[in-house]
XYZ file of C-alpha atoms in Angstrom:
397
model
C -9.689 -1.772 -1.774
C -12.514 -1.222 0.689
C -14.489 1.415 1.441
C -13.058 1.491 4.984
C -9.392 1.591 3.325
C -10.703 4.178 1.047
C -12.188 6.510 3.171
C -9.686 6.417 5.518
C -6.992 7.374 3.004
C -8.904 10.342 1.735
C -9.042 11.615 5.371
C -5.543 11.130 6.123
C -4.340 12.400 2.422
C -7.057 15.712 2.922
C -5.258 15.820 7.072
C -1.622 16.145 5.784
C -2.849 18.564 2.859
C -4.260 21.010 5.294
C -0.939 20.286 7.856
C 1.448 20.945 5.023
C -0.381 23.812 4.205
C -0.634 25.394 7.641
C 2.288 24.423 8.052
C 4.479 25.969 5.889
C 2.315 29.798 6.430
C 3.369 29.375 10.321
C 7.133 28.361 8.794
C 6.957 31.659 7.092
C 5.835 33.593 8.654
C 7.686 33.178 11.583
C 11.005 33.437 9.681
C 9.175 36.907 8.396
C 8.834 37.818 11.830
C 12.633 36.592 13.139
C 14.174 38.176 10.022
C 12.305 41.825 10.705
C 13.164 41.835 14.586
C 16.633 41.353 13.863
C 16.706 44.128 11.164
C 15.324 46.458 14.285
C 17.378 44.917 16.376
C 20.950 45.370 14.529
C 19.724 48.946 13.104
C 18.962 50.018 16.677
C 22.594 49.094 17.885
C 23.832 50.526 14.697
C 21.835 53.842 15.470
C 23.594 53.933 18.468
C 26.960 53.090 17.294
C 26.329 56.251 15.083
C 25.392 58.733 17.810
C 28.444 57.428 19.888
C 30.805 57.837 16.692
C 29.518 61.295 16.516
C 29.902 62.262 20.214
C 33.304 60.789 20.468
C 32.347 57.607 22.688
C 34.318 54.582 22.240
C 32.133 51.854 20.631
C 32.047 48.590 19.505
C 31.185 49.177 15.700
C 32.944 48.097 12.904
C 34.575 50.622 10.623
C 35.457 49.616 7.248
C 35.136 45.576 7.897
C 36.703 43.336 5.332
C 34.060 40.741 5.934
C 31.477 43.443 5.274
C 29.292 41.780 2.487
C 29.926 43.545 -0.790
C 25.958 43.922 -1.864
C 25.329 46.056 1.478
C 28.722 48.039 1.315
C 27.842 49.205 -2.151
C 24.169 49.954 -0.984
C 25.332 52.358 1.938
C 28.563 53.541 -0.393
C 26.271 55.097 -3.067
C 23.367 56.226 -0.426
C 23.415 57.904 2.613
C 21.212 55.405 4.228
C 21.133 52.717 6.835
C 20.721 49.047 5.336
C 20.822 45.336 6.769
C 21.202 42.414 5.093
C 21.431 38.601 6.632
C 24.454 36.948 5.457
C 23.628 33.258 5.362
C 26.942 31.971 4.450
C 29.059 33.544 6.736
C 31.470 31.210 8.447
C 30.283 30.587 11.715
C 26.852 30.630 10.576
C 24.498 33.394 9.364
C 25.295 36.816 10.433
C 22.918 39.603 10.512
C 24.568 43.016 9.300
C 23.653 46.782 9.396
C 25.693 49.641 8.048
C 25.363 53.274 7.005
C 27.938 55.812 5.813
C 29.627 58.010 8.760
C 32.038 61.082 6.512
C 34.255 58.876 4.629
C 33.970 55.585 6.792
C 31.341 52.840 6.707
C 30.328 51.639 10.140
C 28.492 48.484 10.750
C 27.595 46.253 13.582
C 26.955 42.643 13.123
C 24.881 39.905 15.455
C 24.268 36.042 15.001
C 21.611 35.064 13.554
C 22.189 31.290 14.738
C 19.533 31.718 17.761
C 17.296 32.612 15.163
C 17.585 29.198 12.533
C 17.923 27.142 15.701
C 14.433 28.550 16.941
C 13.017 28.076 13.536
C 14.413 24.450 13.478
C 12.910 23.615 16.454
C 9.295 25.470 15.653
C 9.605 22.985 12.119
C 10.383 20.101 14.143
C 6.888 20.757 16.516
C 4.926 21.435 13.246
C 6.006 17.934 11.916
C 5.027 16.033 14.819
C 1.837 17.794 15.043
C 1.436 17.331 11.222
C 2.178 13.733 11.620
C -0.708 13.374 14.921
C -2.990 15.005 12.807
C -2.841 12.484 9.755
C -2.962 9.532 12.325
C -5.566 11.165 14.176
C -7.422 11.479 10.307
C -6.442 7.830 9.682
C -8.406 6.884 12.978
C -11.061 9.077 12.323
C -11.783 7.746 8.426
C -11.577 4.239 9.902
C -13.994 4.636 12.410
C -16.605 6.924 10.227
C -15.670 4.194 7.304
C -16.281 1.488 9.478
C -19.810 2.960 11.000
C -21.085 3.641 6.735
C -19.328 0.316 6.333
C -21.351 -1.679 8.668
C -24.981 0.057 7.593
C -23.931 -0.972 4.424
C -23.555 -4.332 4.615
C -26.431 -5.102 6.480
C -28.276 -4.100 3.514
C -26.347 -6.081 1.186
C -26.644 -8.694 3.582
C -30.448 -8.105 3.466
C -30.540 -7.938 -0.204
C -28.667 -10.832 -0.549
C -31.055 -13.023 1.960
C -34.106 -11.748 -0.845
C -31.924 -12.957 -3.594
C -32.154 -16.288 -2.381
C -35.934 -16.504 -1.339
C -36.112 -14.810 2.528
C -38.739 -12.437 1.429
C -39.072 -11.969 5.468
C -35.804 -10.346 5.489
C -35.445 -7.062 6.412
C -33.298 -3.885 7.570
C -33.197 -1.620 10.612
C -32.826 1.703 8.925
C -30.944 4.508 11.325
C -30.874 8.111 10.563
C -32.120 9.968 8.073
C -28.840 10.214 5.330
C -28.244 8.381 2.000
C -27.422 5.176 3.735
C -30.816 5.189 5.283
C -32.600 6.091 1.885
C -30.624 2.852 0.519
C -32.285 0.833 3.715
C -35.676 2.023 3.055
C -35.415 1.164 -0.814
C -34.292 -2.540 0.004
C -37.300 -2.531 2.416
C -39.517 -1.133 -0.632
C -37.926 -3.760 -3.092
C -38.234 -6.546 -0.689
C -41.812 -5.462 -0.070
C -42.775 -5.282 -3.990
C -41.262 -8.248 -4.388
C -43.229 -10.422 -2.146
C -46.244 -9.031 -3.294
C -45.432 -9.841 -6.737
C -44.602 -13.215 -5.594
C -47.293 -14.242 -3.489
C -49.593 -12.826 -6.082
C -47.986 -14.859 -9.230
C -48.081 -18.137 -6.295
C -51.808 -17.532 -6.189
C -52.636 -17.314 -9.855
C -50.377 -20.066 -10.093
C -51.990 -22.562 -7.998
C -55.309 -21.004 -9.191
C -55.109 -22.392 -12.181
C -53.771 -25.526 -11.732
C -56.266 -26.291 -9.018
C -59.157 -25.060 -11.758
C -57.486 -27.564 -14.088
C -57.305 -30.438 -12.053
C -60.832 -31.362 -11.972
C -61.496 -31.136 -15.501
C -57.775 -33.091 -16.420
C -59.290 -35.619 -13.863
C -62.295 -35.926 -15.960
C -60.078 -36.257 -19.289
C -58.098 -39.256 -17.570
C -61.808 -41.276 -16.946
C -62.721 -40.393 -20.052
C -60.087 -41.375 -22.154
C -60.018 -44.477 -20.403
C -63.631 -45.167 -21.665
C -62.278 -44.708 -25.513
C -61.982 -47.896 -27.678
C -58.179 -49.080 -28.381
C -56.364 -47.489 -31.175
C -53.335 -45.013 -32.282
C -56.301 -41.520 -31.816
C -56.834 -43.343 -28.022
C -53.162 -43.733 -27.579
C -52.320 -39.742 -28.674
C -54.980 -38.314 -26.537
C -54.139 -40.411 -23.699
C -50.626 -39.177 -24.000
C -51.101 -35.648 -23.919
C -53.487 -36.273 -21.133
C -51.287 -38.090 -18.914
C -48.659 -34.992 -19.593
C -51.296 -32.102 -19.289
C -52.228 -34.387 -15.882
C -48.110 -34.334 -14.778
C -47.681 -30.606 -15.711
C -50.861 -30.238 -13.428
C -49.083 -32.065 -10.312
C -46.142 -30.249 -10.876
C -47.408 -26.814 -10.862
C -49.053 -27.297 -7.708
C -46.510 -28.909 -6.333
C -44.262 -25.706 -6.936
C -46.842 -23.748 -5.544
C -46.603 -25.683 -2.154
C -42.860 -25.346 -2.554
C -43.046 -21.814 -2.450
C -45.030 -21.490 1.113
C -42.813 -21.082 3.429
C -43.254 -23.896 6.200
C -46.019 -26.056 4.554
C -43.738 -28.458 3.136
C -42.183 -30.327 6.092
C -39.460 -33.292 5.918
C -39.999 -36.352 7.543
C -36.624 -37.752 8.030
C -35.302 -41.540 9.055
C -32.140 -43.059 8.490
C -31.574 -44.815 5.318
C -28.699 -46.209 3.420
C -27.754 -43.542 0.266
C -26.840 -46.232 -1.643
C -30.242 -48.351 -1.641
C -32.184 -44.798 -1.994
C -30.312 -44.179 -4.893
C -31.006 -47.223 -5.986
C -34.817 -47.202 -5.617
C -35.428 -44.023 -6.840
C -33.306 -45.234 -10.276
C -35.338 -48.322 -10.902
C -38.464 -46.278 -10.257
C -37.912 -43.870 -12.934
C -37.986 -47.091 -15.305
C -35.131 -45.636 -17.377
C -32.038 -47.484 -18.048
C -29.575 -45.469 -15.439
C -26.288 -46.616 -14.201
C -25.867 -46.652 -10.637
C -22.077 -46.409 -9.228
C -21.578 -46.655 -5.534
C -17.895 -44.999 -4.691
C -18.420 -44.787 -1.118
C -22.219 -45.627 0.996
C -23.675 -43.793 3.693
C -26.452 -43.620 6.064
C -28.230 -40.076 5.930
C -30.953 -38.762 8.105
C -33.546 -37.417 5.393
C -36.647 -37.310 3.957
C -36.712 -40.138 1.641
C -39.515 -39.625 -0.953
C -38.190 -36.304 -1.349
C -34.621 -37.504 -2.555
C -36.661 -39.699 -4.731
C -38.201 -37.104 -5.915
C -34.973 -34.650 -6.560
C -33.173 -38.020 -8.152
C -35.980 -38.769 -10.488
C -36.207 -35.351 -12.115
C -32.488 -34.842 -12.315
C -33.062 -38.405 -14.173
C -35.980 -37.274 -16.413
C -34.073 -33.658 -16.790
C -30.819 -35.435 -18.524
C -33.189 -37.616 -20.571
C -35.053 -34.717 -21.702
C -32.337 -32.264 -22.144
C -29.559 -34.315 -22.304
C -28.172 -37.828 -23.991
C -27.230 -41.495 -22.248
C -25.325 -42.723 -20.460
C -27.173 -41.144 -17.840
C -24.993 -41.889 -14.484
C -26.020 -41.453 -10.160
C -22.418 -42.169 -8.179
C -22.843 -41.752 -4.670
C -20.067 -40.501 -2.625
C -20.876 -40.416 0.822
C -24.066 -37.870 1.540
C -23.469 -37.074 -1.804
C -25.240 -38.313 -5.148
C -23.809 -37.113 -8.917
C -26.364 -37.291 -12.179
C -24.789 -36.605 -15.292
C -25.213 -37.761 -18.554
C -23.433 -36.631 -21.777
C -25.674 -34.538 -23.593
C -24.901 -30.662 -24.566
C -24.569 -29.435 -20.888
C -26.200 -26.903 -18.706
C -27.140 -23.633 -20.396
C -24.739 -20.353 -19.276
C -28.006 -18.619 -18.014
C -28.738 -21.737 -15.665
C -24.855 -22.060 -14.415
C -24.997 -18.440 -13.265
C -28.360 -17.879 -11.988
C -30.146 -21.234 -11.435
C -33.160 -23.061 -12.520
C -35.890 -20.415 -13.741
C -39.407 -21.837 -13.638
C -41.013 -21.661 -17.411
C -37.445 -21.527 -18.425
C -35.043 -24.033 -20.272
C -32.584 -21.606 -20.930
C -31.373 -22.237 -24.412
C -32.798 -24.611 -27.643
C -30.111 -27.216 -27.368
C -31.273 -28.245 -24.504
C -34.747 -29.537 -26.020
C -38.521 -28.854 -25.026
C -39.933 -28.401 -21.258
C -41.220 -25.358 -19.205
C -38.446 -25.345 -16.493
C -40.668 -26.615 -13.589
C -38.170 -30.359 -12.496
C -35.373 -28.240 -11.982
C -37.412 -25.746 -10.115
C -38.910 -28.830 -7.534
C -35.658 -29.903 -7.558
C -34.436 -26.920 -5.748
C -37.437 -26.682 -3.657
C -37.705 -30.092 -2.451
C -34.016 -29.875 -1.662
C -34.492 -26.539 -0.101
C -36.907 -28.247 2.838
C -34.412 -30.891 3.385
C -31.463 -28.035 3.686
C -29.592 -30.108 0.918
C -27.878 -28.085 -1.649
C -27.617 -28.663 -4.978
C -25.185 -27.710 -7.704
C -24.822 -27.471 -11.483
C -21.640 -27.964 -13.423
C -20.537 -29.009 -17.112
C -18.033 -31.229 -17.515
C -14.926 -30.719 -18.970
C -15.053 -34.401 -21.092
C -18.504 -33.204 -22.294
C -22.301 -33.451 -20.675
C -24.008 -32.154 -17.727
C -23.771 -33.234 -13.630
C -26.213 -31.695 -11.092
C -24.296 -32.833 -7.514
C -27.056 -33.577 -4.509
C -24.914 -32.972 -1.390
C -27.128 -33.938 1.890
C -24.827 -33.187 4.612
């Protein structure tokens, strides 16, 4: 339920509350007030029936009426006093009665008390429909104030959300000065913090990698000036990976400038990229064409998102390692342990694997991956399989 629903039910439920409640007091009352003007009214004809009785004047009172009700005969029996009472279930409807004790006789008068109820009816009937306005009027009322918060809301959500995936630009408008405004300014705040943070960890970041590469340049010449044996061939190794992890920490830190990285797009056939970028890698990779087409993209790019989805399920995962292309769309998967849970909800993490299974590495190929797929507006998914292994899906439409 939304907070528009919500808030628009509370109104309405806190609208027929208060018209119940008024309600019923104006219900009262008014029936008070009916019920003591036609006591006056019947004890002022009955006052005069009395006087007439006493001067000898024909009237129109009742003397000793059988339909007298028995609780007010007794009352005027045992005490010389005047009393009314309202009979309700008097045939014919309810009957108002007075009566007092004249010598041995009790006279009374009686009225209808019908114009009465039907007034009262009528006043119930107006107090329902105005009840009922008033709850339709709150319903209308709660919609439009929920709808108002509602909007403010979600442009901050919206705003968050555009953070969460990488528009650090993003902003919102805040407008007035309540809670909802507070909430604005705090994204604002966050969003500002954030970049900050960012930018500053982008700097270090390529810092230090650009620091490195001169002296990892140096280590490459040098080791190629060492004589031939199994020391030359382990220090060459870890130089030609301390060299890669080099490259691919500043290429993440172009990645993460907005606008520096630009695609350079031409047509080519998905199938031959695909192709290419598999006998590049210099793996053994399977290559299954279900159905070819021509994309507008950046090829070296896809290269480069194919051949670290290749070296990620080498790494991480287990042969057969598979590409199937499907239109603008290219599959890897092999048939290793699968994704991590951490990586399925949240996405690659740079310096992250996400979980010992899934073998050594620092998290930066997935991380290009997303970037280099970000400046060609591809999108890229992550998914285990239900027969067992990974598949990271390249969709280029």
């Amino acid at each position: 339920m939304g907070l528009r629903t919500k808030t628009a039910l509370v109104i309405a439920a806190v609208a027929a509350v208060v018209a119940a409640f008024i309600g019923l007091l104006v219900h009262q009352r008014t029936a008070a007030d009916q019920r003591e003007d036609a006591e006056r009214t019947a004890d002022a004809r009955l006052v005069e029936a009395l006087q007439d009785r006493i001067a000898g004047v024909e009237t129109n009172a009742l003397v000793n009426p059988r339909a007298l009700p028995t609780v007010l005969r007794d009352t005027v029996t045992d005490r010389p006093v005047r009393a009314t009472y309202l009979q309700e279930s008097a045939r014919g409807g309810p009957v108002m009665w007075a009566a007092a004790r004249s010598g041995a006789d009790v006279v009374a008068v009686r009225r209808s008390y019908a114009p009465e109820v039907r007034a009262l009816n009528s006043l119930d009937q107006v107090l329902l429909s105005a009840g009922a306005a008033a709850v339709a009027l709150g319903c209308g009322l709660g919609i439009a104030v929920a709808a108002a918060a509602g909007r403010r809301i979600g442009a901050s959500a919206r705003t968050a959300q555009r953070i969460a995936h990488g528009d650090l630009t993003a902003r919102v408008t805040p407008k007035g000065k309540d809670e909802i405004a507070e909430l604005a300014d705090a994204v604002n705040t966050m969003a500002d913090a954030l970049s900050l943070r960012l930018e500053a960890e982008r700097r270090v970041t390529a810092d230090i990698a650009h620091e490195l590469r001169t002296p990892v340049a140096g280590l490459v010449t040098a080791v190629g000036l060492l004589p031939p044996g199994r020391a030359t061939e382990l220090v060459s190794g870890g130089v030609d990976q301390l060299r890669r992890l080099v490259e691919d920490v500043l290429e993440v830190a172009r990645l993460d400038v907005p606008g520096v990285e630009r695609a350079q797009r031409e047509e080519v056939s998905l199938a031959d990229l695909t192709r290419r970028a598999a006998a590049a890698t210099g793996r053994e990779v399977e290559v299954r064409v279900r159905r070819d087409e021509v994309v507008a993209t950046d090829p070296r790019r896809v290269e480069r998102i194919l051949a670290n989805l290749i070296a990620n399920a080498y790494r991480h995962g287990a042969p057969p390692v598979t590409l199937e292309v499907d239109g603008a769309a290219v599959r890897v998967s092999d048939r290793g342990p699968g994704f991590p849970a951490d990586l399925l909800a949240e996405g690659p993490q740079r310096f992250r694997t996400g979980a010992r299974e899934r073998g050594t590495g620092i998290g930066l190929g997935l991380t290009i991956v997303m970037g280099q797929a970000q400046v060609l507006g591809a999108r890229v998914t992550y998914e285990n399989l239900a027969e067992g292994g990974a598949q990271a899906t390249v969709d280029l439409t």
